[in-house]
Amino acid sequence: MLFNAAASGLAQEPGRSIKPASEIRPDKNPKMETKKIGLAIHGGAGTIERSEITPEKEREYRAGLERALTAGYEILKRGGSSLDATEAAVRVLEDDPHFNAGRGSVFTSAGTNEMDASIMDGKTLKAGAVGSVQHIKNPVNLARLVMEKSPHVMLDCAGAEAFAKANGIELVDQKYFFTQQRWDALQKMKAAEKNRTSGAGKSFLITDQDRHGTVGAVALDKDGNLAAATSTGGTTNKMPGRIGDTPVIGAGTYANNQTCAVSCTGDGEYFIRAVVAHELSALMQYRGLKLQEAAQDALDTVKQLGGTGGLIAIDKNGEIALPFNTNGMYRGYVDPKGKFVVEIYR
């Protein structure tokens, strides 16, 4: 599903080419000044069938997406930064046990929760990321702290948690992240794995919601600055220490004021191989593609490799794209008039 920004006056100027970043000085270009704001979010892509979700459960998912949109949009509407807006929206989704990030994260094969997150500033190209953290309530907050308070882009495992503690972030017990649904999903995966190796005939229904999921947000603020943030618990039954595309800048997350901000969801290994988030930006910057075409082309590379998923993106003109190659993607955006749109199915 793509948001038609052309009808709302947000489309790129006809015939305008995208110059390489080295030829553009955004701080001295009056055309970069804007009062437009925009926000898009996602809560994961996969095989999402109406028949598999009760009306009550669907209302809960929609309500969670709406809360995240509200949190981010209120910041933008008050003149706040795109960084603050994306961080706030993702934090709401991390706190919602329906989504695979923060509380409600999936379990590793060892029965632990290991979470990844990242955030990127399109104005400066600064970024922060954390991988395989086990005791951080809101990994996206720590990712931003890495960006702003350390000389590094990514910290993982014990080092990331030591950095969090040194900077006043409270560590929580693993039981905080536990949800029965995610634990049951791990047991189903283990049983299915055991049956495959033993040759037993019993089958188990393993849904994409059982296997994986990610949350993310992209935003444009009134100063024309773009930002992206992404957070995930990874994939159910993953090996301890596995890190997917979410904290890999350029794979699952990217933002550049000259082009767009991107947050991805899906089969992380394929998004890493295709460097999807940066690929989208590069298609705009060097080939002059508009956002929607670039977004679809970048996602198509994942499908060609054998992976599935989706992404959300917003460009410097406020145009939004939300392509996915699965049956559904939890997603939403706020249009130029402030209308909230939340969708799940194709």
mmCIF file of N, CA and C in Angstrom, residues 28-143:
data_model
loop_
_atom_site.group_PDB
_atom_site.id
_atom_site.type_symbol
_atom_site.label_atom_id
_atom_site.label_comp_id
_atom_site.label_asym_id
_atom_site.label_seq_id
_atom_site.Cartn_x
_atom_site.Cartn_y
_atom_site.Cartn_z
ATOM 1 N N LYS A 28 22.645 25.767 3.507
ATOM 2 C CA LYS A 28 22.667 27.024 2.774
ATOM 3 C C LYS A 28 21.691 27.020 1.607
ATOM 4 N N ASN A 29 20.872 26.005 1.527
ATOM 5 C CA ASN A 29 19.928 25.875 0.422
ATOM 6 C C ASN A 29 18.536 26.253 0.898
ATOM 7 N N PRO A 30 18.005 27.408 0.484
ATOM 8 C CA PRO A 30 16.690 27.840 0.971
ATOM 9 C C PRO A 30 15.569 26.895 0.597
ATOM 10 N N LYS A 31 15.763 26.092 -0.467
ATOM 11 C CA LYS A 31 14.720 25.160 -0.867
ATOM 12 C C LYS A 31 14.542 24.044 0.141
ATOM 13 N N MET A 32 15.519 23.863 1.033
ATOM 14 C CA MET A 32 15.417 22.810 2.029
ATOM 15 C C MET A 32 14.487 23.191 3.171
ATOM 16 N N GLU A 33 14.157 24.491 3.271
ATOM 17 C CA GLU A 33 13.292 24.939 4.345
ATOM 18 C C GLU A 33 11.867 24.432 4.104
ATOM 19 N N THR A 34 11.256 23.913 5.129
ATOM 20 C CA THR A 34 9.921 23.349 4.973
ATOM 21 C C THR A 34 9.174 23.379 6.291
ATOM 22 N N LYS A 35 7.871 23.411 6.194
ATOM 23 C CA LYS A 35 7.029 23.321 7.389
ATOM 24 C C LYS A 35 6.238 22.027 7.376
ATOM 25 N N LYS A 36 6.476 21.202 6.346
ATOM 26 C CA LYS A 36 5.776 19.934 6.251
ATOM 27 C C LYS A 36 6.290 18.977 7.317
ATOM 28 N N ILE A 37 5.391 18.186 7.843
ATOM 29 C CA ILE A 37 5.791 17.129 8.770
ATOM 30 C C ILE A 37 5.138 15.825 8.320
ATOM 31 N N GLY A 38 5.749 14.723 8.667
ATOM 32 C CA GLY A 38 5.186 13.428 8.297
ATOM 33 C C GLY A 38 5.730 12.331 9.186
ATOM 34 N N LEU A 39 4.957 11.271 9.326
ATOM 35 C CA LEU A 39 5.350 10.155 10.179
ATOM 36 C C LEU A 39 4.734 8.866 9.656
ATOM 37 N N ALA A 40 5.522 7.812 9.648
ATOM 38 C CA ALA A 40 5.011 6.479 9.314
ATOM 39 C C ALA A 40 5.618 5.485 10.294
ATOM 40 N N ILE A 41 4.883 4.420 10.589
ATOM 41 C CA ILE A 41 5.352 3.395 11.522
ATOM 42 C C ILE A 41 5.017 2.010 10.974
ATOM 43 N N HIS A 42 5.711 1.005 11.496
ATOM 44 C CA HIS A 42 5.340 -0.373 11.200
ATOM 45 C C HIS A 42 5.520 -1.225 12.447
ATOM 46 N N GLY A 43 4.790 -2.343 12.467
ATOM 47 C CA GLY A 43 4.882 -3.273 13.581
ATOM 48 C C GLY A 43 5.212 -4.683 13.122
ATOM 49 N N GLY A 44 5.814 -4.790 11.923
ATOM 50 C CA GLY A 44 6.211 -6.092 11.410
ATOM 51 C C GLY A 44 5.404 -6.511 10.192
ATOM 52 N N ALA A 45 6.039 -7.274 9.301
ATOM 53 C CA ALA A 45 5.384 -7.792 8.101
ATOM 54 C C ALA A 45 5.432 -9.303 8.109
ATOM 55 N N GLY A 46 4.455 -9.934 7.446
ATOM 56 C CA GLY A 46 4.449 -11.387 7.379
ATOM 57 C C GLY A 46 3.146 -11.906 6.823
ATOM 58 N N THR A 47 2.926 -13.197 7.018
ATOM 59 C CA THR A 47 1.674 -13.819 6.600
ATOM 60 C C THR A 47 0.623 -13.506 7.649
ATOM 61 N N ILE A 48 -0.139 -12.456 7.387
ATOM 62 C CA ILE A 48 -1.140 -11.979 8.346
ATOM 63 C C ILE A 48 -2.515 -12.148 7.705
ATOM 64 N N GLU A 49 -3.232 -13.164 8.124
ATOM 65 C CA GLU A 49 -4.545 -13.472 7.551
ATOM 66 C C GLU A 49 -5.648 -13.015 8.491
ATOM 67 N N ARG A 50 -6.716 -12.465 7.908
ATOM 68 C CA ARG A 50 -7.861 -12.046 8.719
ATOM 69 C C ARG A 50 -8.430 -13.208 9.525
ATOM 70 N N SER A 51 -8.414 -14.394 8.924
ATOM 71 C CA SER A 51 -9.009 -15.553 9.578
ATOM 72 C C SER A 51 -8.229 -15.994 10.813
ATOM 73 N N GLU A 52 -6.965 -15.539 10.929
ATOM 74 C CA GLU A 52 -6.117 -15.963 12.038
ATOM 75 C C GLU A 52 -6.113 -14.961 13.189
ATOM 76 N N ILE A 53 -6.778 -13.819 12.992
ATOM 77 C CA ILE A 53 -6.795 -12.777 14.018
ATOM 78 C C ILE A 53 -8.241 -12.494 14.420
ATOM 79 N N THR A 54 -8.546 -12.628 15.693
ATOM 80 C CA THR A 54 -9.892 -12.339 16.162
ATOM 81 C C THR A 54 -10.146 -10.838 16.087
ATOM 82 N N PRO A 55 -11.419 -10.420 15.992
ATOM 83 C CA PRO A 55 -11.726 -8.988 15.985
ATOM 84 C C PRO A 55 -11.149 -8.257 17.202
ATOM 85 N N GLU A 56 -11.186 -8.909 18.354
ATOM 86 C CA GLU A 56 -10.642 -8.288 19.559
ATOM 87 C C GLU A 56 -9.135 -8.082 19.436
ATOM 88 N N LYS A 57 -8.441 -9.110 18.932
ATOM 89 C CA LYS A 57 -6.993 -9.012 18.778
ATOM 90 C C LYS A 57 -6.634 -7.952 17.743
ATOM 91 N N GLU A 58 -7.415 -7.873 16.678
ATOM 92 C CA GLU A 58 -7.158 -6.855 15.658
ATOM 93 C C GLU A 58 -7.307 -5.453 16.243
ATOM 94 N N ARG A 59 -8.332 -5.253 17.063
ATOM 95 C CA ARG A 59 -8.522 -3.944 17.707
ATOM 96 C C ARG A 59 -7.321 -3.600 18.580
ATOM 97 N N GLU A 60 -6.762 -4.601 19.251
ATOM 98 C CA GLU A 60 -5.615 -4.362 20.121
ATOM 99 C C GLU A 60 -4.387 -3.954 19.308
ATOM 100 N N TYR A 61 -4.170 -4.622 18.176
ATOM 101 C CA TYR A 61 -3.045 -4.258 17.318
ATOM 102 C C TYR A 61 -3.221 -2.844 16.777
ATOM 103 N N ARG A 62 -4.423 -2.547 16.310
ATOM 104 C CA ARG A 62 -4.682 -1.218 15.762
ATOM 105 C C ARG A 62 -4.513 -0.131 16.828
ATOM 106 N N ALA A 63 -4.971 -0.424 18.035
ATOM 107 C CA ALA A 63 -4.850 0.553 19.117
ATOM 108 C C ALA A 63 -3.378 0.811 19.441
ATOM 109 N N GLY A 64 -2.563 -0.234 19.416
ATOM 110 C CA GLY A 64 -1.138 -0.058 19.671
ATOM 111 C C GLY A 64 -0.469 0.802 18.615
ATOM 112 N N LEU A 65 -0.808 0.568 17.357
ATOM 113 C CA LEU A 65 -0.258 1.377 16.272
ATOM 114 C C LEU A 65 -0.711 2.826 16.396
ATOM 115 N N GLU A 66 -1.971 3.040 16.763
ATOM 116 C CA GLU A 66 -2.491 4.396 16.923
ATOM 117 C C GLU A 66 -1.798 5.130 18.064
ATOM 118 N N ARG A 67 -1.514 4.422 19.148
ATOM 119 C CA ARG A 67 -0.802 5.058 20.267
ATOM 120 C C ARG A 67 0.599 5.487 19.844
ATOM 121 N N ALA A 68 1.252 4.645 19.066
ATOM 122 C CA ALA A 68 2.594 4.985 18.599
ATOM 123 C C ALA A 68 2.556 6.181 17.657
ATOM 124 N N LEU A 69 1.605 6.190 16.748
ATOM 125 C CA LEU A 69 1.459 7.322 15.839
ATOM 126 C C LEU A 69 1.204 8.613 16.605
ATOM 127 N N THR A 70 0.325 8.535 17.584
ATOM 128 C CA THR A 70 -0.006 9.726 18.381
ATOM 129 C C THR A 70 1.221 10.255 19.106
ATOM 130 N N ALA A 71 1.987 9.350 19.712
ATOM 131 C CA ALA A 71 3.175 9.763 20.470
ATOM 132 C C ALA A 71 4.166 10.493 19.570
ATOM 133 N N GLY A 72 4.396 9.968 18.383
ATOM 134 C CA GLY A 72 5.351 10.605 17.480
ATOM 135 C C GLY A 72 4.811 11.870 16.850
ATOM 136 N N TYR A 73 3.552 11.833 16.447
ATOM 137 C CA TYR A 73 2.977 12.982 15.743
ATOM 138 C C TYR A 73 2.813 14.189 16.660
ATOM 139 N N GLU A 74 2.478 13.964 17.911
ATOM 140 C CA GLU A 74 2.332 15.089 18.843
ATOM 141 C C GLU A 74 3.650 15.843 18.976
ATOM 142 N N ILE A 75 4.757 15.126 18.941
ATOM 143 C CA ILE A 75 6.069 15.778 19.008
ATOM 144 C C ILE A 75 6.305 16.619 17.760
ATOM 145 N N LEU A 76 6.023 16.065 16.594
ATOM 146 C CA LEU A 76 6.204 16.797 15.347
ATOM 147 C C LEU A 76 5.297 18.021 15.286
ATOM 148 N N LYS A 77 4.069 17.854 15.725
ATOM 149 C CA LYS A 77 3.096 18.944 15.663
ATOM 150 C C LYS A 77 3.499 20.114 16.554
ATOM 151 N N ARG A 78 4.188 19.826 17.649
ATOM 152 C CA ARG A 78 4.661 20.877 18.555
ATOM 153 C C ARG A 78 5.976 21.484 18.086
ATOM 154 N N GLY A 79 6.461 21.031 16.938
ATOM 155 C CA GLY A 79 7.708 21.574 16.426
ATOM 156 C C GLY A 79 8.927 20.791 16.840
ATOM 157 N N GLY A 80 8.726 19.593 17.420
ATOM 158 C CA GLY A 80 9.835 18.765 17.868
ATOM 159 C C GLY A 80 10.568 18.102 16.717
ATOM 160 N N SER A 81 11.665 17.448 17.053
ATOM 161 C CA SER A 81 12.535 16.868 16.026
ATOM 162 C C SER A 81 12.061 15.497 15.563
ATOM 163 N N SER A 82 12.473 15.144 14.354
ATOM 164 C CA SER A 82 12.149 13.827 13.814
ATOM 165 C C SER A 82 12.817 12.731 14.642
ATOM 166 N N LEU A 83 13.993 13.011 15.201
ATOM 167 C CA LEU A 83 14.654 12.034 16.071
ATOM 168 C C LEU A 83 13.796 11.728 17.293
ATOM 169 N N ASP A 84 13.303 12.782 17.937
ATOM 170 C CA ASP A 84 12.455 12.588 19.115
ATOM 171 C C ASP A 84 11.174 11.843 18.749
ATOM 172 N N ALA A 85 10.616 12.173 17.585
ATOM 173 C CA ALA A 85 9.348 11.563 17.168
ATOM 174 C C ALA A 85 9.504 10.075 16.892
ATOM 175 N N THR A 86 10.569 9.697 16.181
ATOM 176 C CA THR A 86 10.754 8.274 15.874
ATOM 177 C C THR A 86 11.082 7.486 17.137
ATOM 178 N N GLU A 87 11.898 8.058 17.994
ATOM 179 C CA GLU A 87 12.236 7.380 19.246
ATOM 180 C C GLU A 87 10.984 7.150 20.093
ATOM 181 N N ALA A 88 10.133 8.168 20.183
ATOM 182 C CA ALA A 88 8.924 8.060 20.998
ATOM 183 C C ALA A 88 7.962 7.026 20.434
ATOM 184 N N ALA A 89 7.782 7.028 19.114
ATOM 185 C CA ALA A 89 6.860 6.075 18.492
ATOM 186 C C ALA A 89 7.340 4.644 18.696
ATOM 187 N N VAL A 90 8.633 4.413 18.506
ATOM 188 C CA VAL A 90 9.176 3.067 18.678
ATOM 189 C C VAL A 90 9.106 2.634 20.136
ATOM 190 N N ARG A 91 9.333 3.569 21.048
ATOM 191 C CA ARG A 91 9.266 3.231 22.473
ATOM 192 C C ARG A 91 7.872 2.734 22.860
ATOM 193 N N VAL A 92 6.839 3.346 22.306
ATOM 194 C CA VAL A 92 5.471 2.890 22.579
ATOM 195 C C VAL A 92 5.280 1.456 22.106
ATOM 196 N N LEU A 93 5.807 1.127 20.938
ATOM 197 C CA LEU A 93 5.670 -0.226 20.408
ATOM 198 C C LEU A 93 6.520 -1.225 21.187
ATOM 199 N N GLU A 94 7.656 -0.775 21.702
ATOM 200 C CA GLU A 94 8.471 -1.647 22.558
ATOM 201 C C GLU A 94 7.738 -1.988 23.857
ATOM 202 N N ASP A 95 6.925 -1.078 24.332
ATOM 203 C CA ASP A 95 6.198 -1.297 25.588
ATOM 204 C C ASP A 95 4.936 -2.132 25.398
ATOM 205 N N ASP A 96 4.530 -2.345 24.147
ATOM 206 C CA ASP A 96 3.299 -3.067 23.835
ATOM 207 C C ASP A 96 3.630 -4.542 23.598
ATOM 208 N N PRO A 97 3.137 -5.455 24.431
ATOM 209 C CA PRO A 97 3.492 -6.881 24.299
ATOM 210 C C PRO A 97 2.986 -7.548 23.029
ATOM 211 N N HIS A 98 2.141 -6.866 22.247
ATOM 212 C CA HIS A 98 1.663 -7.449 20.997
ATOM 213 C C HIS A 98 2.745 -7.486 19.923
ATOM 214 N N PHE A 99 3.776 -6.654 20.098
ATOM 215 C CA PHE A 99 4.789 -6.523 19.060
ATOM 216 C C PHE A 99 6.124 -7.097 19.524
ATOM 217 N N ASN A 100 6.894 -7.593 18.554
ATOM 218 C CA ASN A 100 8.154 -8.264 18.853
ATOM 219 C C ASN A 100 9.286 -7.240 18.995
ATOM 220 N N ALA A 101 9.278 -6.541 20.116
ATOM 221 C CA ALA A 101 10.319 -5.564 20.455
ATOM 222 C C ALA A 101 10.114 -5.209 21.915
ATOM 223 N N GLY A 102 11.205 -5.066 22.673
ATOM 224 C CA GLY A 102 11.031 -4.762 24.091
ATOM 225 C C GLY A 102 10.200 -5.840 24.767
ATOM 226 N N ARG A 103 9.231 -5.419 25.555
ATOM 227 C CA ARG A 103 8.328 -6.372 26.204
ATOM 228 C C ARG A 103 7.515 -7.089 25.138
ATOM 229 N N GLY A 104 7.583 -8.420 25.144
ATOM 230 C CA GLY A 104 6.915 -9.176 24.091
ATOM 231 C C GLY A 104 7.872 -9.685 23.040
ATOM 232 N N SER A 105 9.177 -9.489 23.271
ATOM 233 C CA SER A 105 10.171 -10.005 22.319
ATOM 234 C C SER A 105 10.149 -11.535 22.292
ATOM 235 N N VAL A 106 10.517 -12.087 21.154
ATOM 236 C CA VAL A 106 10.562 -13.536 21.003
ATOM 237 C C VAL A 106 11.754 -14.107 21.775
ATOM 238 N N PHE A 107 11.771 -15.439 21.900
ATOM 239 C CA PHE A 107 12.815 -16.123 22.661
ATOM 240 C C PHE A 107 13.847 -16.776 21.750
ATOM 241 N N THR A 108 15.090 -16.802 22.221
ATOM 242 C CA THR A 108 16.145 -17.534 21.531
ATOM 243 C C THR A 108 15.989 -19.024 21.817
ATOM 244 N N SER A 109 16.815 -19.846 21.189
ATOM 245 C CA SER A 109 16.776 -21.281 21.438
ATOM 246 C C SER A 109 17.151 -21.620 22.874
ATOM 247 N N ALA A 110 17.833 -20.682 23.535
ATOM 248 C CA ALA A 110 18.224 -20.893 24.934
ATOM 249 C C ALA A 110 17.166 -20.383 25.909
ATOM 250 N N GLY A 111 16.048 -19.881 25.372
ATOM 251 C CA GLY A 111 14.973 -19.401 26.239
ATOM 252 C C GLY A 111 15.209 -18.019 26.805
ATOM 253 N N THR A 112 16.066 -17.231 26.149
ATOM 254 C CA THR A 112 16.335 -15.866 26.590
ATOM 255 C C THR A 112 15.781 -14.871 25.573
ATOM 256 N N ASN A 113 15.681 -13.623 25.983
ATOM 257 C CA ASN A 113 15.284 -12.549 25.073
ATOM 258 C C ASN A 113 16.529 -11.726 24.753
ATOM 259 N N GLU A 114 16.816 -11.550 23.470
ATOM 260 C CA GLU A 114 17.947 -10.738 23.024
ATOM 261 C C GLU A 114 17.450 -9.750 21.983
ATOM 262 N N MET A 115 17.618 -8.464 22.270
ATOM 263 C CA MET A 115 16.992 -7.430 21.464
ATOM 264 C C MET A 115 18.004 -6.535 20.751
ATOM 265 N N ASP A 116 17.603 -6.041 19.580
ATOM 266 C CA ASP A 116 18.420 -5.142 18.770
ATOM 267 C C ASP A 116 17.626 -3.863 18.494
ATOM 268 N N ALA A 117 18.319 -2.746 18.314
ATOM 269 C CA ALA A 117 17.650 -1.494 17.966
ATOM 270 C C ALA A 117 18.644 -0.529 17.340
ATOM 271 N N SER A 118 18.122 0.441 16.594
ATOM 272 C CA SER A 118 18.976 1.466 16.017
ATOM 273 C C SER A 118 18.181 2.733 15.759
ATOM 274 N N ILE A 119 18.917 3.831 15.590
ATOM 275 C CA ILE A 119 18.309 5.118 15.273
ATOM 276 C C ILE A 119 19.314 5.900 14.444
ATOM 277 N N MET A 120 18.816 6.718 13.501
ATOM 278 C CA MET A 120 19.721 7.476 12.641
ATOM 279 C C MET A 120 19.168 8.861 12.362
ATOM 280 N N ASP A 121 20.066 9.837 12.355
ATOM 281 C CA ASP A 121 19.750 11.246 12.120
ATOM 282 C C ASP A 121 20.099 11.590 10.676
ATOM 283 N N GLY A 122 19.091 11.939 9.880
ATOM 284 C CA GLY A 122 19.323 12.239 8.476
ATOM 285 C C GLY A 122 20.090 13.527 8.228
ATOM 286 N N LYS A 123 20.102 14.426 9.191
ATOM 287 C CA LYS A 123 20.808 15.701 9.025
ATOM 288 C C LYS A 123 22.315 15.516 9.110
ATOM 289 N N THR A 124 22.768 14.733 10.075
ATOM 290 C CA THR A 124 24.197 14.580 10.330
ATOM 291 C C THR A 124 24.758 13.232 9.884
ATOM 292 N N LEU A 125 23.886 12.283 9.568
ATOM 293 C CA LEU A 125 24.234 10.890 9.279
ATOM 294 C C LEU A 125 24.839 10.188 10.495
ATOM 295 N N LYS A 126 24.627 10.753 11.662
ATOM 296 C CA LYS A 126 25.034 10.059 12.876
ATOM 297 C C LYS A 126 24.023 8.956 13.170
ATOM 298 N N ALA A 127 24.502 7.879 13.790
ATOM 299 C CA ALA A 127 23.619 6.748 14.086
ATOM 300 C C ALA A 127 24.091 6.038 15.341
ATOM 301 N N GLY A 128 23.159 5.361 15.980
ATOM 302 C CA GLY A 128 23.482 4.554 17.144
ATOM 303 C C GLY A 128 22.716 3.252 17.081
ATOM 304 N N ALA A 129 23.336 2.176 17.578
ATOM 305 C CA ALA A 129 22.687 0.865 17.520
ATOM 306 C C ALA A 129 23.161 -0.015 18.662
ATOM 307 N N VAL A 130 22.291 -0.932 19.058
ATOM 308 C CA VAL A 130 22.644 -1.929 20.070
ATOM 309 C C VAL A 130 22.200 -3.297 19.579
ATOM 310 N N GLY A 131 22.957 -4.319 19.975
ATOM 311 C CA GLY A 131 22.628 -5.679 19.564
ATOM 312 C C GLY A 131 22.666 -6.643 20.731
ATOM 313 N N SER A 132 21.764 -7.600 20.722
ATOM 314 C CA SER A 132 21.720 -8.690 21.709
ATOM 315 C C SER A 132 21.722 -8.200 23.150
ATOM 316 N N VAL A 133 20.961 -7.141 23.439
ATOM 317 C CA VAL A 133 20.831 -6.705 24.830
ATOM 318 C C VAL A 133 19.714 -7.505 25.485
ATOM 319 N N GLN A 134 19.875 -7.836 26.759
ATOM 320 C CA GLN A 134 18.923 -8.709 27.441
ATOM 321 C C GLN A 134 18.190 -8.048 28.606
ATOM 322 N N HIS A 135 18.621 -6.871 29.024
ATOM 323 C CA HIS A 135 18.045 -6.268 30.219
ATOM 324 C C HIS A 135 17.674 -4.796 30.037
ATOM 325 N N ILE A 136 17.521 -4.360 28.792
ATOM 326 C CA ILE A 136 17.210 -2.961 28.508
ATOM 327 C C ILE A 136 15.730 -2.843 28.167
ATOM 328 N N LYS A 137 14.984 -2.123 28.993
ATOM 329 C CA LYS A 137 13.535 -2.007 28.810
ATOM 330 C C LYS A 137 13.188 -1.426 27.444
ATOM 331 N N ASN A 138 13.877 -0.371 27.052
ATOM 332 C CA ASN A 138 13.631 0.272 25.763
ATOM 333 C C ASN A 138 14.945 0.377 24.985
ATOM 334 N N PRO A 139 15.269 -0.627 24.203
ATOM 335 C CA PRO A 139 16.521 -0.628 23.449
ATOM 336 C C PRO A 139 16.709 0.592 22.550
ATOM 337 N N VAL A 140 15.619 1.167 22.022
ATOM 338 C CA VAL A 140 15.768 2.332 21.151
ATOM 339 C C VAL A 140 16.353 3.510 21.911
ATOM 340 N N ASN A 141 16.035 3.631 23.204
ATOM 341 C CA ASN A 141 16.618 4.703 24.007
ATOM 342 C C ASN A 141 18.126 4.539 24.127
ATOM 343 N N LEU A 142 18.555 3.294 24.317
ATOM 344 C CA LEU A 142 19.985 3.025 24.434
ATOM 345 C C LEU A 142 20.689 3.262 23.102
ATOM 346 N N ALA A 143 20.038 2.915 22.002
ATOM 347 C CA ALA A 143 20.626 3.165 20.685
ATOM 348 C C ALA A 143 20.894 4.654 20.495
#
